[in-house]
Amino acid sequence: MTYIIALICVVGIACGQILFKLSAASLQKTGSWFDPSTAILLLSSFALYGVMTIAWIWVLQKADLGKVYPLMALAFVIVPIGSHLMFGERFQPQYFVGVALIMAGIIVAVRSA
């Protein structure tokens, strides 16, 4: 259960990054932090980060930091995939080599801890 919550935290943090990007795009479009669309996106980002931080603290009560923290590296995989799906960002082939290395590193780190 602890690892499931840890994974939820990683996905939540990744979603928060996407919301931050949407906030930045809205701010650029509206020119105002106080425009309702910008403010809602930004406050949603903060709220999601806050909830994920509380959940992460719960995870740290149940597991060793050295065992669960490598899962945070999954955000380096999830965020670019989300940015591709949401914003149409493109990646060079080297990116996929990097993703494979990150995934291999997570597997090694989690299994060795």
Short mmCIF file of C-alpha atoms in Angstrom, two decimals:
data_model
loop_
_atom_site.label_atom_id
_atom_site.label_comp_id
_atom_site.label_asym_id
_atom_site.label_seq_id
_atom_site.Cartn_x
_atom_site.Cartn_y
_atom_site.Cartn_z
CA MET A 1 0.00 0.00 0.00
CA THR A 2 2.86 2.37 0.84
CA TYR A 3 4.41 1.99 -2.62
CA ILE A 4 1.03 2.58 -4.26
CA ILE A 5 0.63 5.86 -2.36
CA ALA A 6 4.24 6.75 -3.28
CA LEU A 7 3.42 6.17 -6.96
CA ILE A 8 0.28 8.28 -6.62
CA CYS A 9 2.49 11.04 -5.20
CA VAL A 10 4.80 10.83 -8.20
CA VAL A 11 1.91 10.99 -10.65
CA GLY A 12 0.37 13.86 -8.66
CA ILE A 13 3.61 15.83 -8.71
CA ALA A 14 3.91 15.20 -12.46
CA CYS A 15 0.34 16.42 -12.98
CA GLY A 16 1.21 19.46 -10.89
CA GLN A 17 4.01 20.28 -13.31
CA ILE A 18 1.58 20.08 -16.22
CA LEU A 19 -0.77 22.41 -14.34
CA PHE A 20 2.11 24.82 -13.73
CA LYS A 21 2.81 24.84 -17.48
CA LEU A 22 -0.87 25.48 -18.18
CA SER A 23 -0.73 28.31 -15.62
CA ALA A 24 2.27 29.81 -17.39
CA ALA A 25 0.49 29.62 -20.74
CA SER A 26 -2.61 31.24 -19.25
CA LEU A 27 -0.53 33.99 -17.65
CA GLN A 28 1.16 34.69 -20.98
CA LYS A 29 -2.24 34.85 -22.69
CA THR A 30 -4.06 36.96 -20.09
CA GLY A 31 -1.14 38.99 -18.76
CA SER A 32 -2.59 38.88 -15.24
CA TRP A 33 -2.06 36.62 -12.24
CA PHE A 34 -5.57 37.58 -11.15
CA ASP A 35 -7.41 36.53 -14.30
CA PRO A 36 -9.79 33.76 -13.18
CA SER A 37 -8.42 31.17 -15.60
CA THR A 38 -4.82 31.82 -14.55
CA ALA A 39 -5.65 31.99 -10.85
CA ILE A 40 -7.67 28.76 -10.90
CA LEU A 41 -4.92 26.86 -12.68
CA LEU A 42 -2.24 28.20 -10.38
CA LEU A 43 -4.22 27.55 -7.20
CA SER A 44 -5.05 24.05 -8.45
CA SER A 45 -1.33 23.46 -8.94
CA PHE A 46 -0.56 24.61 -5.41
CA ALA A 47 -3.41 22.53 -3.96
CA LEU A 48 -2.29 19.39 -5.77
CA TYR A 49 1.31 19.90 -4.63
CA GLY A 50 0.07 20.43 -1.06
CA VAL A 51 -1.99 17.25 -1.02
CA MET A 52 0.84 15.25 -2.58
CA THR A 53 3.28 16.63 -0.01
CA ILE A 54 1.03 15.49 2.84
CA ALA A 55 0.69 12.07 1.21
CA TRP A 56 4.47 11.89 0.75
CA ILE A 57 4.97 12.62 4.46
CA TRP A 58 2.64 9.70 5.20
CA VAL A 59 4.73 7.50 2.89
CA LEU A 60 7.89 8.56 4.72
CA GLN A 61 6.34 7.50 8.01
CA LYS A 62 5.90 4.00 6.62
CA ALA A 63 9.01 3.47 4.50
CA ASP A 64 12.67 4.36 4.35
CA LEU A 65 13.42 7.44 2.26
CA GLY A 66 16.19 5.58 0.43
CA LYS A 67 13.71 2.90 -0.67
CA VAL A 68 10.90 5.12 -1.94
CA TYR A 69 12.73 8.20 -3.20
CA PRO A 70 14.03 6.55 -6.39
CA LEU A 71 10.39 6.35 -7.48
CA MET A 72 10.40 10.16 -7.74
CA ALA A 73 12.64 9.76 -10.80
CA LEU A 74 9.56 8.47 -12.60
CA ALA A 75 8.47 12.11 -12.81
CA PHE A 76 11.31 12.60 -15.32
CA VAL A 77 9.46 10.12 -17.52
CA ILE A 78 5.85 11.08 -16.80
CA VAL A 79 6.18 14.87 -17.20
CA PRO A 80 7.66 14.79 -20.73
CA ILE A 81 5.05 12.25 -21.83
CA GLY A 82 2.35 14.54 -20.43
CA SER A 83 3.93 17.54 -22.13
CA HIS A 84 3.85 15.68 -25.42
CA LEU A 85 0.19 14.74 -24.98
CA MET A 86 -0.96 18.13 -23.65
CA PHE A 87 1.25 20.56 -25.55
CA GLY A 88 2.52 18.62 -28.54
CA GLU A 89 6.14 18.92 -27.41
CA ARG A 90 8.49 16.71 -29.42
CA PHE A 91 11.55 14.76 -28.36
CA GLN A 92 14.76 13.69 -30.00
CA PRO A 93 15.62 9.97 -30.14
CA GLN A 94 18.22 10.53 -27.40
CA TYR A 95 15.37 11.33 -25.04
CA PHE A 96 14.15 7.74 -25.24
CA VAL A 97 17.63 6.45 -24.44
CA GLY A 98 17.59 8.68 -21.37
CA VAL A 99 14.15 7.39 -20.33
CA ALA A 100 15.40 3.81 -20.64
CA LEU A 101 18.41 4.66 -18.46
CA ILE A 102 16.19 6.31 -15.86
CA MET A 103 13.87 3.29 -15.77
CA ALA A 104 16.83 0.92 -15.44
CA GLY A 105 18.24 3.06 -12.65
CA ILE A 106 14.94 3.04 -10.77
CA ILE A 107 14.73 -0.75 -11.04
CA VAL A 108 18.29 -1.20 -9.79
CA ALA A 109 17.85 1.31 -6.95
CA VAL A 110 14.52 -0.08 -5.72
CA ARG A 111 15.67 -3.69 -5.85
CA SER A 112 18.93 -2.95 -4.05
CA ALA A 113 17.36 -1.00 -1.20
#
